[in-house]
Amino acid sequence: MLLKFSLAGLSFEVASIALLLDGGNGLAVLGGYLLLHMASSALFALAIALVAPARYQRPRAGLLGYLFCFNFFIPVGGALCMLSALLVAMFWPKDQTEDYFDTAQAPAFVTARRREGSGFSGNRVRAQLGNVATPLDKRLNALVAIQSTPTRASGASLRSLLGDPADDVRLLAYGILDGKEKKITQRIVDIRHHLKTVSDPETLAVLHQQVAELYQELIYQNLVQGDLLQYACTQMREHARAALAIDEGQPGLWFMLVRLELMSGNAPGAAEALRQAHEHGFSRVRLLPYLAELSFLEHDYDQVRKLFIEMQYDPSVSSQPQLHRYWRHGRRTIANRPDSLPRARS
């Protein structure tokens, strides 16, 4: 069919050109030329459509109409240009998007980080602060140097200075601790006032979460002690539960409750929070130390060993390799005295 259409189209085109060159200038000659050229254009359109790539075949009527018009309005040259375009399309096809991109699985997110306070030279600072024989100006410089350090790392040193014989050191240490506590407490007060003016459930959930996180920060940074610590734990639990009552699909809040309940020694509450955190997408790798601590609280020491074997030694999970050595490689019988065993959580 390709050869037939091509030869027929070529014959009609040659005939039309011959008629135009030798037939004179009358309307009959012009009409005959147009009829022959129209037939040639139609035949060339059918021939070219047969060899067109499959992605150009649809819609069929549109392809034939385009080829016919192209050949009809550009005599001889239209067919040559169309054949050249087809050859280019066949041998140098246009790159497709899928040639450059492919679908890949999203990487697993692990909520692990470096331990706070590991970036400053704490031993030298503590030595200067704890030695009353050190010149006062050096002790004050060391104290100023750690004021921006998270209280989780520097809190013990700062609290030990509250009874320091040097008034400047004592007052500066108290001012640092008090300033950090008041900064967080003021934010809590502001958000709790805002809570009273909000009725939208989504906004309420966000505000309750923020208050719970701020109380958690007071606890984690060791900025509250004694009765204030118990009050902060109670408030953190209440606000976290209030946020989860509105939207329980928040693994971060469940994880906060895991740490709180383990710190409080509430094994059933910690077990429920661990289950909810994992069900709502929190990384199991990050939960392994807390699962081990829960098993320790429940006196399930075989499970503690299994969990340490599962997590293996990974600095992102625990920074205490002695715990891994004890639980993974110790094959001796474990005593039934929980207070004689090391804590499982890093």
Coordinates of C-alpha atoms in Angstrom, one line a residue:
M1 CA 0.0 0.0 0.0
L2 CA 2.8 2.4 0.8
L3 CA 4.4 1.9 -2.6
K4 CA 1.0 2.1 -4.4
F5 CA 0.0 5.3 -2.7
S6 CA 3.5 6.8 -3.2
L7 CA 3.7 6.0 -6.9
A8 CA 0.1 7.1 -7.6
G9 CA 0.7 10.4 -5.7
L10 CA 3.9 11.0 -7.6
S11 CA 2.2 10.3 -10.9
F12 CA -0.6 12.7 -10.2
E13 CA 1.9 15.3 -9.0
V14 CA 4.0 15.0 -12.2
A15 CA 0.8 15.1 -14.3
S16 CA -0.4 18.3 -12.6
I17 CA 3.0 20.0 -13.1
A18 CA 3.1 18.9 -16.8
L19 CA -0.4 20.3 -17.3
L20 CA 0.4 23.6 -15.7
L21 CA 3.6 24.0 -17.8
D22 CA 2.2 23.0 -21.2
G23 CA -1.6 23.7 -21.0
G24 CA -1.7 27.4 -21.2
N25 CA -3.2 30.0 -18.9
G26 CA -7.0 29.2 -19.0
L27 CA -9.3 28.5 -16.0
A28 CA -9.7 24.9 -17.3
V29 CA -6.0 24.3 -17.0
L30 CA -5.9 25.8 -13.5
G31 CA -8.9 23.7 -12.4
G32 CA -7.3 20.5 -13.9
Y33 CA -4.1 21.3 -12.1
L34 CA -5.8 21.8 -8.8
L35 CA -7.8 18.5 -9.1
L36 CA -4.6 16.5 -10.0
H37 CA -2.7 18.2 -7.2
M38 CA -5.5 17.6 -4.7
A39 CA -5.5 13.9 -5.6
S40 CA -1.7 13.8 -5.3
S41 CA -1.9 15.5 -1.9
A42 CA -4.5 13.0 -0.6
L43 CA -2.4 10.0 -1.8
F44 CA 0.8 11.4 -0.3
A45 CA -1.1 12.0 3.0
L46 CA -2.3 8.3 3.0
A47 CA 1.2 7.1 2.2
I48 CA 2.9 9.2 4.9
A49 CA 0.3 8.2 7.5
L50 CA 1.2 4.6 7.0
V51 CA 4.8 5.1 8.1
A52 CA 4.1 7.7 10.8
P53 CA 5.1 6.6 14.4
A54 CA 2.4 5.1 16.5
R55 CA 2.3 8.1 18.9
Y56 CA 1.4 10.4 15.9
Q57 CA -1.4 8.1 14.6
R58 CA -4.2 9.5 16.8
P59 CA -6.4 11.2 16.0
R60 CA -6.5 9.6 12.6
A61 CA -8.6 12.2 10.9
G62 CA -6.5 15.0 12.3
L63 CA -3.3 13.4 11.0
L64 CA -4.7 12.9 7.5
G65 CA -6.2 16.4 7.4
Y66 CA -2.9 18.0 8.5
L67 CA -0.8 16.0 5.9
F68 CA -3.2 16.8 3.1
C69 CA -3.1 20.5 3.8
F70 CA 0.6 20.5 4.2
N71 CA 1.1 18.8 0.8
F72 CA -1.6 20.8 -0.9
F73 CA -0.4 24.2 0.1
I74 CA 3.3 23.4 -0.4
P75 CA 3.5 21.6 -3.7
V76 CA 6.4 19.1 -4.0
G77 CA 8.3 20.7 -1.1
G78 CA 5.5 19.7 1.4
A79 CA 6.0 16.0 0.7
L80 CA 9.8 16.3 1.0
C81 CA 9.6 18.3 4.2
M82 CA 7.1 15.8 5.7
L83 CA 9.3 12.8 4.8
S84 CA 12.4 14.5 6.3
A85 CA 10.4 15.3 9.5
L86 CA 9.3 11.6 9.8
L87 CA 12.9 10.4 9.4
V88 CA 14.1 12.8 12.1
A89 CA 11.2 11.6 14.4
M90 CA 12.1 8.0 13.8
F91 CA 15.9 8.2 14.2
W92 CA 16.1 11.0 16.8
P93 CA 12.9 10.8 18.9
K94 CA 12.2 13.4 21.6
D95 CA 13.4 12.5 25.0
Q96 CA 10.6 11.5 27.4
T97 CA 10.3 12.6 31.0
E98 CA 10.6 9.0 32.2
D99 CA 14.0 8.8 30.6
Y100 CA 15.4 11.1 33.3
F101 CA 13.3 10.4 36.4
D102 CA 12.3 7.3 38.2
T103 CA 10.3 6.6 41.3
A104 CA 12.1 5.7 44.5
Q105 CA 11.0 4.8 48.0
A106 CA 11.1 7.6 50.5
P107 CA 14.0 7.1 53.0
A108 CA 13.1 6.1 56.5
F109 CA 13.1 9.0 59.0
V110 CA 14.9 8.3 62.2
T111 CA 14.4 10.8 65.0
A112 CA 17.9 10.6 66.4
R113 CA 20.4 13.4 67.2
R114 CA 23.6 14.0 69.0
R115 CA 23.4 14.3 72.7
E116 CA 23.0 17.8 74.0
G117 CA 26.0 19.4 75.6
S118 CA 28.5 17.2 73.8
G119 CA 29.9 20.1 71.8
F120 CA 31.5 22.1 74.6
S121 CA 34.5 21.2 76.7
G122 CA 32.6 20.6 79.9
N123 CA 35.4 19.0 81.9
R124 CA 37.6 22.2 81.8
V125 CA 34.7 24.5 82.6
R126 CA 33.5 22.3 85.5
A127 CA 37.0 22.2 86.9
Q128 CA 37.3 25.9 86.9
L129 CA 33.8 26.5 88.4
G130 CA 34.2 23.8 91.1
N131 CA 37.7 25.0 92.3
V132 CA 37.3 27.9 94.6
A133 CA 41.0 28.5 94.4
T134 CA 40.6 29.5 90.8
P135 CA 40.8 33.3 90.3
L136 CA 37.4 34.9 90.4
D137 CA 37.6 36.4 87.0
K138 CA 38.4 33.0 85.4
R139 CA 35.4 31.4 87.2
L140 CA 33.1 34.2 86.0
N141 CA 34.4 33.8 82.4
A142 CA 33.7 30.1 82.6
L143 CA 30.3 30.7 84.0
V144 CA 29.5 33.2 81.2
A145 CA 30.8 30.6 78.7
I146 CA 28.2 28.0 79.7
Q147 CA 25.2 30.3 80.1
S148 CA 24.1 29.6 76.5
T149 CA 24.6 25.8 77.0
P150 CA 21.5 23.7 77.4
T151 CA 20.7 23.4 81.1
R152 CA 20.4 19.7 80.6
A153 CA 24.2 19.6 80.3
S154 CA 25.2 22.5 82.6
G155 CA 22.4 22.4 85.2
A156 CA 24.3 20.3 87.8
S157 CA 27.3 22.7 87.7
L158 CA 25.1 25.8 88.0
R159 CA 23.1 24.4 90.9
S160 CA 26.3 23.5 92.7
L161 CA 27.3 27.1 92.5
L162 CA 24.2 28.4 94.3
G163 CA 26.0 27.8 97.6
D164 CA 29.3 29.2 96.4
P165 CA 31.2 31.5 98.8
A166 CA 31.8 34.1 96.1
D167 CA 28.7 36.3 95.9
D168 CA 29.3 37.2 92.2
V169 CA 29.5 33.5 91.2
R170 CA 26.5 32.6 93.3
L171 CA 24.3 35.5 92.0
L172 CA 25.3 34.9 88.3
A173 CA 24.6 31.2 88.5
Y174 CA 21.2 31.9 90.1
G175 CA 20.4 34.6 87.5
I176 CA 21.2 32.2 84.6
L177 CA 19.0 29.4 86.0
D178 CA 16.2 31.9 87.0
G179 CA 16.3 33.6 83.6
K180 CA 15.9 30.4 81.7
E181 CA 13.1 29.2 83.9
K182 CA 11.2 32.6 83.7
K183 CA 11.6 32.7 79.9
I184 CA 9.8 29.4 79.5
T185 CA 7.3 30.1 82.2
Q186 CA 6.3 33.4 80.7
R187 CA 5.6 31.7 77.4
I188 CA 3.5 29.1 79.2
V189 CA 1.5 31.9 80.8
D190 CA 1.0 33.7 77.5
I191 CA -0.2 30.6 75.7
R192 CA -2.6 29.6 78.6
H193 CA -4.2 33.0 78.4
H194 CA -4.6 32.5 74.7
L195 CA -6.2 29.2 75.3
K196 CA -9.1 30.9 77.1
T197 CA -9.9 32.9 74.0
V198 CA -9.9 30.1 71.4
S199 CA -12.7 27.8 70.5
D200 CA -11.5 26.3 67.2
P201 CA -10.5 22.6 67.9
E202 CA -7.5 22.7 65.6
T203 CA -6.1 25.8 67.3
L204 CA -6.8 24.4 70.7
A205 CA -4.8 21.2 69.9
V206 CA -1.8 23.3 68.7
L207 CA -1.9 25.5 71.8
H208 CA -2.2 22.5 74.2
Q209 CA 0.7 20.8 72.4
Q210 CA 2.8 24.0 72.8
V211 CA 2.1 24.2 76.5
A212 CA 3.0 20.5 76.9
E213 CA 6.2 21.0 75.1
L214 CA 7.2 23.9 77.2
Y215 CA 6.5 22.0 80.4
Q216 CA 8.5 19.1 79.0
E217 CA 11.3 21.6 78.3
L218 CA 11.3 22.7 82.0
I219 CA 11.6 19.1 83.0
Y220 CA 14.2 18.0 80.5
Q221 CA 16.4 21.1 81.2
N222 CA 16.3 20.3 84.9
L223 CA 14.9 23.8 85.6
V224 CA 12.3 22.6 88.2
Q225 CA 12.9 20.5 91.3
G226 CA 10.8 18.9 94.0
D227 CA 7.1 20.0 94.1
L228 CA 7.6 22.2 91.0
L229 CA 8.8 19.1 89.1
Q230 CA 5.7 17.1 90.1
Y231 CA 3.5 20.1 89.1
A232 CA 5.2 20.4 85.8
C233 CA 4.8 16.6 85.1
T234 CA 1.1 16.8 85.9
Q235 CA 0.5 19.9 83.7
M236 CA 2.5 18.4 80.8
R237 CA 0.5 15.2 81.0
E238 CA -2.9 17.1 81.1
H239 CA -2.1 19.3 78.2
A240 CA -0.6 16.5 76.1
R241 CA -3.8 14.4 76.7
A242 CA -6.0 17.4 75.9
A243 CA -4.2 17.8 72.5
L244 CA -4.4 14.1 71.8
A245 CA -8.1 14.1 72.6
I246 CA -8.6 16.4 69.7
D247 CA -6.1 14.8 67.4
E248 CA -4.5 11.5 68.5
G249 CA -2.4 11.1 65.4
Q250 CA 0.6 13.0 66.8
P251 CA 3.5 10.6 67.4
G252 CA 5.7 13.3 68.9
L253 CA 3.2 13.9 71.7
W254 CA 2.9 10.2 72.4
F255 CA 6.7 10.1 72.6
M256 CA 6.8 12.9 75.1
L257 CA 4.3 10.9 77.2
V258 CA 6.6 7.9 76.9
R259 CA 9.5 9.8 78.5
L260 CA 7.3 11.3 81.1
E261 CA 5.7 8.0 82.2
L262 CA 9.1 6.2 82.3
M263 CA 10.6 9.0 84.4
S264 CA 7.6 8.8 86.7
G265 CA 7.9 5.0 86.9
N266 CA 4.4 4.4 85.4
A267 CA 5.0 1.2 83.4
P268 CA 1.4 0.8 82.2
G269 CA 1.1 4.4 81.0
A270 CA 4.5 4.1 79.3
A271 CA 3.5 0.9 77.6
E272 CA 0.3 2.5 76.2
A273 CA 2.2 5.6 75.1
L274 CA 4.9 3.5 73.4
R275 CA 2.2 1.5 71.5
Q276 CA 0.4 4.6 70.4
A277 CA 3.6 6.3 69.3
H278 CA 4.6 3.3 67.2
E279 CA 1.2 2.9 65.7
H280 CA 1.1 6.6 64.6
G281 CA 4.4 6.4 62.8
F282 CA 7.2 7.0 65.3
S283 CA 10.5 5.3 64.4
R284 CA 10.9 1.9 66.2
V285 CA 14.7 2.4 66.1
R286 CA 14.3 5.5 68.3
L287 CA 11.9 3.7 70.6
L288 CA 14.1 0.7 71.2
P289 CA 15.9 2.2 74.3
Y290 CA 12.6 3.1 75.8
L291 CA 11.2 -0.3 75.1
A292 CA 14.2 -1.7 76.9
E293 CA 13.7 0.6 79.9
L294 CA 10.0 -0.4 80.1
S295 CA 11.0 -4.1 80.1
F296 CA 13.5 -3.3 82.8
L297 CA 10.8 -1.6 84.9
E298 CA 8.7 -4.7 84.4
H299 CA 11.6 -7.0 85.5
D300 CA 11.6 -8.7 82.0
Y301 CA 15.3 -8.9 81.7
D302 CA 15.3 -11.4 78.9
Q303 CA 13.4 -8.9 76.8
V304 CA 15.9 -6.2 77.7
R305 CA 18.7 -8.3 76.3
K306 CA 16.7 -9.1 73.1
L307 CA 16.1 -5.4 72.5
F308 CA 19.7 -4.6 73.0
I309 CA 20.7 -7.3 70.5
E310 CA 18.1 -5.9 68.1
M311 CA 19.3 -2.3 68.3
Q312 CA 23.0 -3.5 68.2
Y313 CA 25.6 -0.8 68.9
D314 CA 24.5 2.4 67.2
P315 CA 25.7 5.8 68.5
S316 CA 22.4 7.3 67.2
V317 CA 20.5 5.1 69.7
S318 CA 22.7 5.0 72.7
S319 CA 26.0 6.7 73.6
Q320 CA 26.8 4.3 76.4
P321 CA 28.6 1.2 74.9
Q322 CA 29.0 -0.3 78.4
L323 CA 25.2 -0.9 78.5
H324 CA 25.4 -2.7 75.2
R325 CA 28.3 -4.9 76.3
Y326 CA 26.5 -5.8 79.6
W327 CA 23.1 -6.7 78.0
R328 CA 24.3 -8.2 74.7
H329 CA 27.3 -10.2 75.8
G330 CA 26.6 -11.0 79.4
R331 CA 25.4 -14.6 79.7
R332 CA 25.5 -15.0 83.4
T333 CA 22.3 -15.3 85.5
I334 CA 20.9 -11.9 86.2
A335 CA 20.1 -11.2 89.8
N336 CA 16.6 -10.4 90.9
R337 CA 17.6 -7.1 92.4
P338 CA 16.5 -4.4 89.9
D339 CA 18.6 -1.7 91.7
S340 CA 21.7 -3.7 90.9
L341 CA 21.3 -3.4 87.2
P342 CA 22.2 -0.5 84.9
R343 CA 19.4 1.6 83.4
A344 CA 18.5 0.7 79.9
R345 CA 17.8 4.2 78.5
S346 CA 20.6 6.4 77.3

